[in-house]
Structure formats: structure tokens, C-alpha cells
Amino acid sequence: MQKIRVIPTILYKNGQIVQSRNFQRHQIVGSPQVIINRLSSWNADEVIYLDISRTKKYSVRTDTKFTKLVNFIDVIKEISKYSFMPLTVGGGIRSIKDAEQYLESGADKISINHLAIHQTDIISSIAKLFGSQFCVISVDAKLINKEYFVFDNYGKINTGIKVKDHIKNICEMGAGEIIINSIDSDGKGSGYDIDLINLVCQKSSVPVIPLGGVGAWSDFEECLNKTKVNTVSASNIFQHTENSYYNAVDYLYKKNINVRKPKISNLKL
């Protein structure tokens, strides 16, 4: 039986790792490389690394050995050298060339959002060129008047597209997986939007990765018990405590959920 995946999502903004709330407030929590070493030592299943920078002006720290990493591509190239887990990388992908650059920089998969709304033909081309497994579509959703809509431009613009219609379309484009991110739940720590996840699972023919709202390890358990997903992801909670990933998997393992046995390795970046 396939193991349940637990995937940390790292949010990179202008040279720093941040925590997010409602896609609007971002608190700096660390440098972009150290967390990869931690996750590798905690034997994470995979990692999603998203560039949410609003501009290309990066404020990379100058007090570490990573001072030469002046942009997100440089960061991906560097961390891929030390990563012992698959990397899904996203942010600012606007062309096949961008997708290819991420692949050449060390990404195992790419996460695409904007293109899946505005240039669906490119999604199909990317899936054909590199394989559906390489193509992960990220969807930012918000509940308005009892209907879930797809939002663009870092959660600021309502596209008017209903999530249920969008999910069907991106599956037909050749997506290998779907990340569904709840804007309403983002950063609140009150748990996943279970209704949203179930809606996406009903409409999707590919694996679904839920994101947004985790405030306790029990939120993972609830999602796995109340939906059909076989993967869970979160961002902020993995920045809060030492050995957080190990503790998350250990919690689920002790609840007899089919995750890999928790393990810590001694790795140095």
C-alpha cells in the first residue's frame, strides 16, 4: 500500500523564508538554505519550494556563506546539491523556457499557477515535453457566497473561474498533481478547509495536495480521515519547533496512519 506523503512547503520571498497569513502578511523566519538541511536530516518525503517574491529585488543575507545566491534560481541550484528528497519548485514560471531552467537547476517537479489560468496551451506542452509527473498545478482558492473561486496575482484577483471547473480543465491539460491552497485558511492554524479539499478530490483525476490552515499535527490526521487525499502539506507549522517534521510524522505513525517510520539523520549543509 502506498505510503502517505507529508510535504513541507517553503515560502521564499525576496531572499528570505517567510510565514504567510491570508496571502497578505509575511513574517521572515530564516534563510532559504538552512531549512533544506533540516528537512533532509528529518528525512522529509518531499519539499515544495515556492517563490512568492513580488519583485526581483532580493535582500539576500550577507552574513552567511550563501551570499552569492542573488536570485531564486541560484538558491535552487545550491540547495539541490544537498537535498536528499524530491523538490517541487514554483514561482514566476511564464514559459517553457522557465520550466526547463528550473529542471536544469535541480527541480524534480515544477509548480505552475498563473499559466494554468491564462495560457493553458503551455501547460499541455510542458506536460508533453517533460511528462505529467513533472507538472504540478497550484490553485489558490477562496470561498465567496458559498462558491469557491480561483484567485490570481498572489491571491488578490478573483478570476471569476469556479474551482470545480478549473480542476477539470487542468486535469485535461496534463497535470500530474494539484496543490489546492485555501486563502481563507492560510496562516490561521484552524485546520484545513475540508469542504474545499473534498470538492477538489471529487473533480480531480490526479493526486491532490492540500495546503493552508494547519495549526496542529491533528489537522493532518483529520484531513486524511475526512478526505481521499494521500498527501498532506503545510508551511508555517514546520517553522515553529525543533524537529518539527519528525514530530509530525511521529504523531501520524503513532496514530497508525500509513506514513514512513520517523527517522532523523545526521547531515550537515
mmCIF file of C-alpha atoms in Angstrom:
data_model
loop_
_atom_site.group_PDB
_atom_site.id
_atom_site.type_symbol
_atom_site.label_atom_id
_atom_site.label_comp_id
_atom_site.label_asym_id
_atom_site.label_seq_id
_atom_site.Cartn_x
_atom_site.Cartn_y
_atom_site.Cartn_z
ATOM 1 C CA MET A 1 0.000 0.000 0.000
ATOM 2 C CA GLN A 2 1.327 3.431 -0.964
ATOM 3 C CA LYS A 3 2.687 5.461 1.938
ATOM 4 C CA ILE A 4 1.052 8.748 2.891
ATOM 5 C CA ARG A 5 3.315 11.669 1.972
ATOM 6 C CA VAL A 6 3.910 14.569 4.364
ATOM 7 C CA ILE A 7 5.326 17.524 2.407
ATOM 8 C CA PRO A 8 6.620 20.779 3.915
ATOM 9 C CA THR A 9 6.024 23.866 1.779
ATOM 10 C CA ILE A 10 8.692 26.564 1.976
ATOM 11 C CA LEU A 11 7.752 30.125 1.039
ATOM 12 C CA TYR A 12 10.611 32.219 -0.337
ATOM 13 C CA LYS A 13 10.179 35.973 -0.582
ATOM 14 C CA ASN A 14 12.911 38.403 -1.650
ATOM 15 C CA GLY A 15 15.788 36.353 -0.254
ATOM 16 C CA GLN A 16 14.185 35.087 2.958
ATOM 17 C CA ILE A 17 11.905 32.314 4.159
ATOM 18 C CA VAL A 18 8.583 33.662 5.408
ATOM 19 C CA GLN A 19 5.396 32.618 7.112
ATOM 20 C CA SER A 20 2.167 33.667 5.423
ATOM 21 C CA ARG A 21 -1.282 34.715 6.610
ATOM 22 C CA ASN A 22 -4.151 35.177 4.149
ATOM 23 C CA PHE A 23 -1.577 35.708 1.361
ATOM 24 C CA GLN A 24 -1.067 39.268 2.666
ATOM 25 C CA ARG A 25 1.153 39.316 5.756
ATOM 26 C CA HIS A 26 4.581 37.691 5.576
ATOM 27 C CA GLN A 27 6.891 37.306 8.549
ATOM 28 C CA ILE A 28 10.580 36.496 7.991
ATOM 29 C CA VAL A 29 11.601 33.288 9.754
ATOM 30 C CA GLY A 30 15.009 32.418 8.307
ATOM 31 C CA SER A 31 17.421 31.980 5.438
ATOM 32 C CA PRO A 32 16.467 29.880 2.395
ATOM 33 C CA GLN A 33 19.162 27.219 2.637
ATOM 34 C CA VAL A 34 19.298 26.111 6.277
ATOM 35 C CA ILE A 35 15.756 24.714 6.244
ATOM 36 C CA ILE A 36 16.685 22.296 3.460
ATOM 37 C CA ASN A 37 19.428 20.811 5.625
ATOM 38 C CA ARG A 38 16.964 20.389 8.466
ATOM 39 C CA LEU A 39 14.367 18.720 6.266
ATOM 40 C CA SER A 40 16.977 16.401 4.784
ATOM 41 C CA SER A 41 18.090 15.387 8.270
ATOM 42 C CA TRP A 42 14.469 14.798 9.202
ATOM 43 C CA ASN A 43 14.057 12.585 6.114
ATOM 44 C CA ALA A 44 11.182 14.551 4.595
ATOM 45 C CA ASP A 45 9.250 12.753 1.840
ATOM 46 C CA GLU A 46 9.384 15.751 -0.490
ATOM 47 C CA VAL A 47 9.595 19.528 -0.332
ATOM 48 C CA ILE A 48 7.607 22.222 -2.153
ATOM 49 C CA TYR A 49 9.669 25.411 -2.560
ATOM 50 C CA LEU A 50 7.693 28.441 -3.798
ATOM 51 C CA ASP A 51 8.999 31.872 -4.740
ATOM 52 C CA ILE A 52 6.305 34.378 -3.730
ATOM 53 C CA SER A 53 8.511 37.453 -4.251
ATOM 54 C CA ARG A 54 6.555 40.435 -5.545
ATOM 55 C CA THR A 55 9.660 41.908 -7.191
ATOM 56 C CA LYS A 56 13.019 40.641 -8.411
ATOM 57 C CA LYS A 57 14.906 42.752 -5.855
ATOM 58 C CA TYR A 58 16.232 40.136 -3.452
ATOM 59 C CA SER A 59 17.572 41.012 0.002
ATOM 60 C CA VAL A 60 19.845 38.018 0.464
ATOM 61 C CA ARG A 61 21.642 37.873 3.806
ATOM 62 C CA THR A 62 25.312 38.841 3.724
ATOM 63 C CA ASP A 63 26.369 37.130 6.965
ATOM 64 C CA THR A 64 26.343 33.556 5.653
ATOM 65 C CA LYS A 65 28.348 31.500 3.177
ATOM 66 C CA PHE A 66 25.419 31.815 0.729
ATOM 67 C CA THR A 67 25.988 35.493 -0.086
ATOM 68 C CA LYS A 68 26.490 34.769 -3.791
ATOM 69 C CA LEU A 69 22.953 33.443 -4.162
ATOM 70 C CA VAL A 70 21.374 36.540 -5.657
ATOM 71 C CA ASN A 71 18.151 35.073 -7.030
ATOM 72 C CA PHE A 72 15.769 32.144 -6.707
ATOM 73 C CA ILE A 73 17.426 30.105 -9.458
ATOM 74 C CA ASP A 74 20.742 30.370 -7.597
ATOM 75 C CA VAL A 75 19.029 29.170 -4.432
ATOM 76 C CA ILE A 76 17.535 26.152 -6.188
ATOM 77 C CA LYS A 77 20.873 25.251 -7.763
ATOM 78 C CA GLU A 78 22.559 25.382 -4.379
ATOM 79 C CA ILE A 79 20.017 23.536 -2.261
ATOM 80 C CA SER A 80 19.567 20.793 -4.859
ATOM 81 C CA LYS A 81 23.178 19.810 -4.178
ATOM 82 C CA TYR A 82 22.304 18.954 -0.606
ATOM 83 C CA SER A 83 18.687 17.850 -0.885
ATOM 84 C CA PHE A 84 18.015 14.166 -0.290
ATOM 85 C CA MET A 85 14.359 14.465 -1.219
ATOM 86 C CA PRO A 86 12.400 15.414 -4.353
ATOM 87 C CA LEU A 87 11.979 19.168 -4.877
ATOM 88 C CA THR A 88 8.888 20.773 -6.356
ATOM 89 C CA VAL A 89 9.758 24.349 -7.290
ATOM 90 C CA GLY A 90 7.427 27.138 -8.341
ATOM 91 C CA GLY A 91 7.065 30.868 -8.773
ATOM 92 C CA GLY A 92 7.225 33.129 -11.818
ATOM 93 C CA ILE A 93 7.017 30.370 -14.428
ATOM 94 C CA ARG A 94 5.705 32.028 -17.588
ATOM 95 C CA SER A 95 7.127 29.878 -20.380
ATOM 96 C CA ILE A 96 8.509 26.501 -21.383
ATOM 97 C CA LYS A 97 11.980 28.043 -21.080
ATOM 98 C CA ASP A 98 11.307 28.940 -17.431
ATOM 99 C CA ALA A 99 10.188 25.371 -16.740
ATOM 100 C CA GLU A 100 13.297 23.994 -18.406
ATOM 101 C CA GLN A 101 15.509 26.349 -16.385
ATOM 102 C CA TYR A 102 14.023 25.076 -13.120
ATOM 103 C CA LEU A 103 14.574 21.494 -14.260
ATOM 104 C CA GLU A 104 18.196 22.222 -15.152
ATOM 105 C CA SER A 105 18.664 23.952 -11.788
ATOM 106 C CA GLY A 106 17.719 20.830 -9.849
ATOM 107 C CA ALA A 107 13.925 20.763 -9.582
ATOM 108 C CA ASP A 108 12.287 17.339 -9.811
ATOM 109 C CA LYS A 109 8.881 18.928 -10.439
ATOM 110 C CA ILE A 110 7.562 22.421 -11.104
ATOM 111 C CA SER A 111 4.547 24.128 -9.592
ATOM 112 C CA ILE A 112 2.564 26.308 -12.000
ATOM 113 C CA ASN A 113 -0.256 28.680 -11.096
ATOM 114 C CA HIS A 114 -0.639 31.720 -13.395
ATOM 115 C CA LEU A 115 -0.116 29.844 -16.667
ATOM 116 C CA ALA A 116 -2.842 27.345 -15.811
ATOM 117 C CA ILE A 117 -5.292 30.250 -15.755
ATOM 118 C CA HIS A 118 -4.119 32.309 -18.715
ATOM 119 C CA GLN A 119 -2.117 30.102 -21.100
ATOM 120 C CA THR A 120 -3.411 26.579 -20.844
ATOM 121 C CA ASP A 121 -1.765 25.500 -24.090
ATOM 122 C CA ILE A 122 1.667 25.911 -22.482
ATOM 123 C CA ILE A 123 0.669 23.560 -19.673
ATOM 124 C CA SER A 124 -0.149 20.868 -22.198
ATOM 125 C CA SER A 125 3.164 21.475 -23.966
ATOM 126 C CA ILE A 126 5.146 21.240 -20.729
ATOM 127 C CA ALA A 127 3.390 18.002 -19.789
ATOM 128 C CA LYS A 128 4.151 16.517 -23.208
ATOM 129 C CA LEU A 129 7.782 17.632 -23.183
ATOM 130 C CA PHE A 130 8.732 16.667 -19.650
ATOM 131 C CA GLY A 131 5.948 14.298 -18.546
ATOM 132 C CA SER A 132 2.837 14.856 -16.459
ATOM 133 C CA GLN A 133 4.686 13.853 -13.287
ATOM 134 C CA PHE A 134 6.856 16.965 -13.733
ATOM 135 C CA CYS A 135 3.853 19.287 -13.947
ATOM 136 C CA VAL A 136 2.149 20.251 -10.665
ATOM 137 C CA ILE A 137 -0.646 22.825 -10.846
ATOM 138 C CA SER A 138 -1.185 25.095 -7.853
ATOM 139 C CA VAL A 139 -4.645 26.576 -7.286
ATOM 140 C CA ASP A 140 -5.353 29.430 -4.858
ATOM 141 C CA ALA A 141 -9.000 29.307 -3.825
ATOM 142 C CA LYS A 142 -11.364 31.481 -1.822
ATOM 143 C CA LEU A 143 -14.981 30.979 -0.759
ATOM 144 C CA ILE A 144 -17.366 33.709 -1.950
ATOM 145 C CA ASN A 145 -21.120 33.438 -1.489
ATOM 146 C CA LYS A 146 -20.915 29.662 -0.956
ATOM 147 C CA GLU A 147 -18.884 29.105 -4.136
ATOM 148 C CA TYR A 148 -15.132 28.513 -4.382
ATOM 149 C CA PHE A 149 -13.344 30.704 -6.927
ATOM 150 C CA VAL A 150 -9.809 30.657 -8.342
ATOM 151 C CA PHE A 151 -7.680 33.679 -7.443
ATOM 152 C CA ASP A 152 -4.638 35.054 -9.274
ATOM 153 C CA ASN A 153 -1.858 37.578 -8.611
ATOM 154 C CA TYR A 154 -0.882 36.283 -5.157
ATOM 155 C CA GLY A 155 -4.481 35.857 -4.093
ATOM 156 C CA LYS A 156 -5.525 39.415 -4.948
ATOM 157 C CA ILE A 157 -7.618 38.979 -8.091
ATOM 158 C CA ASN A 158 -10.766 36.893 -8.407
ATOM 159 C CA THR A 159 -10.586 35.332 -11.869
ATOM 160 C CA GLY A 160 -14.293 34.532 -11.809
ATOM 161 C CA ILE A 161 -13.415 30.902 -12.558
ATOM 162 C CA LYS A 162 -15.082 28.358 -10.321
ATOM 163 C CA VAL A 163 -12.703 25.919 -8.686
ATOM 164 C CA LYS A 164 -14.795 22.930 -9.715
ATOM 165 C CA ASP A 165 -14.488 23.929 -13.392
ATOM 166 C CA HIS A 166 -10.803 24.801 -13.147
ATOM 167 C CA ILE A 167 -9.871 21.444 -11.632
ATOM 168 C CA LYS A 168 -11.457 19.559 -14.502
ATOM 169 C CA ASN A 169 -9.651 21.751 -17.040
ATOM 170 C CA ILE A 170 -6.183 21.414 -15.540
ATOM 171 C CA CYS A 171 -6.528 17.645 -15.353
ATOM 172 C CA GLU A 172 -7.266 17.664 -19.081
ATOM 173 C CA MET A 173 -4.163 19.826 -19.649
ATOM 174 C CA GLY A 174 -1.973 17.012 -18.372
ATOM 175 C CA ALA A 175 -1.305 17.969 -14.767
ATOM 176 C CA GLY A 176 0.363 15.270 -12.684
ATOM 177 C CA GLU A 177 -0.736 16.642 -9.307
ATOM 178 C CA ILE A 178 -2.763 19.538 -7.920
ATOM 179 C CA ILE A 179 -1.881 21.730 -4.954
ATOM 180 C CA ILE A 180 -5.035 23.292 -3.530
ATOM 181 C CA ASN A 181 -4.328 26.270 -1.288
ATOM 182 C CA SER A 182 -7.063 27.888 0.788
ATOM 183 C CA ILE A 183 -6.646 31.661 1.008
ATOM 184 C CA ASP A 184 -9.225 31.814 3.793
ATOM 185 C CA SER A 185 -7.342 29.267 5.919
ATOM 186 C CA ASP A 186 -3.809 30.419 5.141
ATOM 187 C CA GLY A 187 -1.813 31.058 8.311
ATOM 188 C CA LYS A 188 -4.753 30.830 10.700
ATOM 189 C CA GLY A 189 -3.856 27.475 12.243
ATOM 190 C CA SER A 190 -7.512 26.477 12.449
ATOM 191 C CA GLY A 191 -7.243 23.412 10.216
ATOM 192 C CA TYR A 192 -7.711 22.628 6.545
ATOM 193 C CA ASP A 193 -10.789 23.659 4.581
ATOM 194 C CA ILE A 194 -12.167 20.136 4.370
ATOM 195 C CA ASP A 195 -15.086 21.127 2.131
ATOM 196 C CA LEU A 196 -12.721 22.669 -0.412
ATOM 197 C CA ILE A 197 -10.452 19.616 -0.404
ATOM 198 C CA ASN A 198 -13.355 17.231 -0.877
ATOM 199 C CA LEU A 199 -14.652 19.328 -3.778
ATOM 200 C CA VAL A 200 -11.267 19.201 -5.493
ATOM 201 C CA CYS A 201 -10.899 15.465 -4.888
ATOM 202 C CA GLN A 202 -14.311 14.872 -6.473
ATOM 203 C CA LYS A 203 -13.350 16.791 -9.624
ATOM 204 C CA SER A 204 -9.725 15.684 -9.938
ATOM 205 C CA SER A 205 -8.372 12.625 -11.714
ATOM 206 C CA VAL A 206 -4.860 13.190 -10.304
ATOM 207 C CA PRO A 207 -3.454 13.286 -6.747
ATOM 208 C CA VAL A 208 -4.404 16.314 -4.645
ATOM 209 C CA ILE A 209 -2.076 18.059 -2.180
ATOM 210 C CA PRO A 210 -3.959 20.230 0.356
ATOM 211 C CA LEU A 211 -2.311 23.345 1.789
ATOM 212 C CA GLY A 212 -3.306 26.099 4.184
ATOM 213 C CA GLY A 213 -4.521 26.192 7.775
ATOM 214 C CA VAL A 214 -2.549 23.555 9.664
ATOM 215 C CA GLY A 215 -2.057 24.555 13.296
ATOM 216 C CA ALA A 216 -1.569 21.138 14.909
ATOM 217 C CA TRP A 217 -0.463 17.671 13.819
ATOM 218 C CA SER A 218 -4.029 16.502 14.399
ATOM 219 C CA ASP A 219 -5.077 18.655 11.411
ATOM 220 C CA PHE A 220 -3.118 16.266 9.186
ATOM 221 C CA GLU A 221 -4.937 13.335 10.761
ATOM 222 C CA GLU A 222 -8.346 14.951 10.307
ATOM 223 C CA CYS A 223 -7.684 15.687 6.643
ATOM 224 C CA LEU A 224 -6.528 12.140 5.926
ATOM 225 C CA ASN A 225 -9.571 10.717 7.691
ATOM 226 C CA LYS A 226 -12.169 13.047 6.161
ATOM 227 C CA THR A 227 -10.931 13.294 2.560
ATOM 228 C CA LYS A 228 -9.487 11.000 -0.092
ATOM 229 C CA VAL A 229 -6.041 12.614 -0.227
ATOM 230 C CA ASN A 230 -2.930 10.510 0.308
ATOM 231 C CA THR A 231 -0.682 13.544 0.779
ATOM 232 C CA VAL A 232 -0.744 16.469 3.213
ATOM 233 C CA SER A 233 1.284 19.669 3.137
ATOM 234 C CA ALA A 234 1.804 22.707 5.351
ATOM 235 C CA SER A 235 4.143 25.654 5.655
ATOM 236 C CA ASN A 236 4.124 27.767 8.822
ATOM 237 C CA ILE A 237 3.890 24.956 11.348
ATOM 238 C CA PHE A 238 7.181 23.435 10.210
ATOM 239 C CA GLN A 239 8.977 26.660 11.193
ATOM 240 C CA HIS A 240 7.734 26.695 14.772
ATOM 241 C CA THR A 241 9.578 23.948 16.647
ATOM 242 C CA GLU A 242 12.760 21.909 16.582
ATOM 243 C CA ASN A 243 12.438 18.551 14.793
ATOM 244 C CA SER A 244 9.004 19.646 13.588
ATOM 245 C CA TYR A 245 8.868 17.337 10.580
ATOM 246 C CA TYR A 246 9.985 14.349 12.644
ATOM 247 C CA ASN A 247 7.345 15.181 15.260
ATOM 248 C CA ALA A 248 4.616 15.462 12.604
ATOM 249 C CA VAL A 249 5.405 12.069 11.104
ATOM 250 C CA ASP A 250 5.872 10.529 14.554
ATOM 251 C CA TYR A 251 2.403 11.745 15.544
ATOM 252 C CA LEU A 252 0.800 10.206 12.459
ATOM 253 C CA TYR A 253 2.816 6.986 12.792
ATOM 254 C CA LYS A 254 1.592 6.516 16.373
ATOM 255 C CA LYS A 255 -1.967 7.064 15.118
ATOM 256 C CA ASN A 256 -1.468 4.038 12.813
ATOM 257 C CA ILE A 257 -1.568 6.198 9.702
ATOM 258 C CA ASN A 258 0.429 4.705 6.840
ATOM 259 C CA VAL A 259 3.403 7.093 6.838
ATOM 260 C CA ARG A 260 7.062 6.161 6.728
ATOM 261 C CA LYS A 261 8.618 5.410 10.096
ATOM 262 C CA PRO A 262 10.044 8.661 11.508
ATOM 263 C CA LYS A 263 13.820 8.958 11.399
ATOM 264 C CA ILE A 264 16.497 11.581 11.990
ATOM 265 C CA SER A 265 19.810 11.522 10.140
ATOM 266 C CA ASN A 266 22.991 13.410 10.914
ATOM 267 C CA LEU A 267 23.521 15.649 7.896
ATOM 268 C CA LYS A 268 25.446 18.873 7.532
ATOM 269 C CA LEU A 269 24.983 21.579 4.903
#
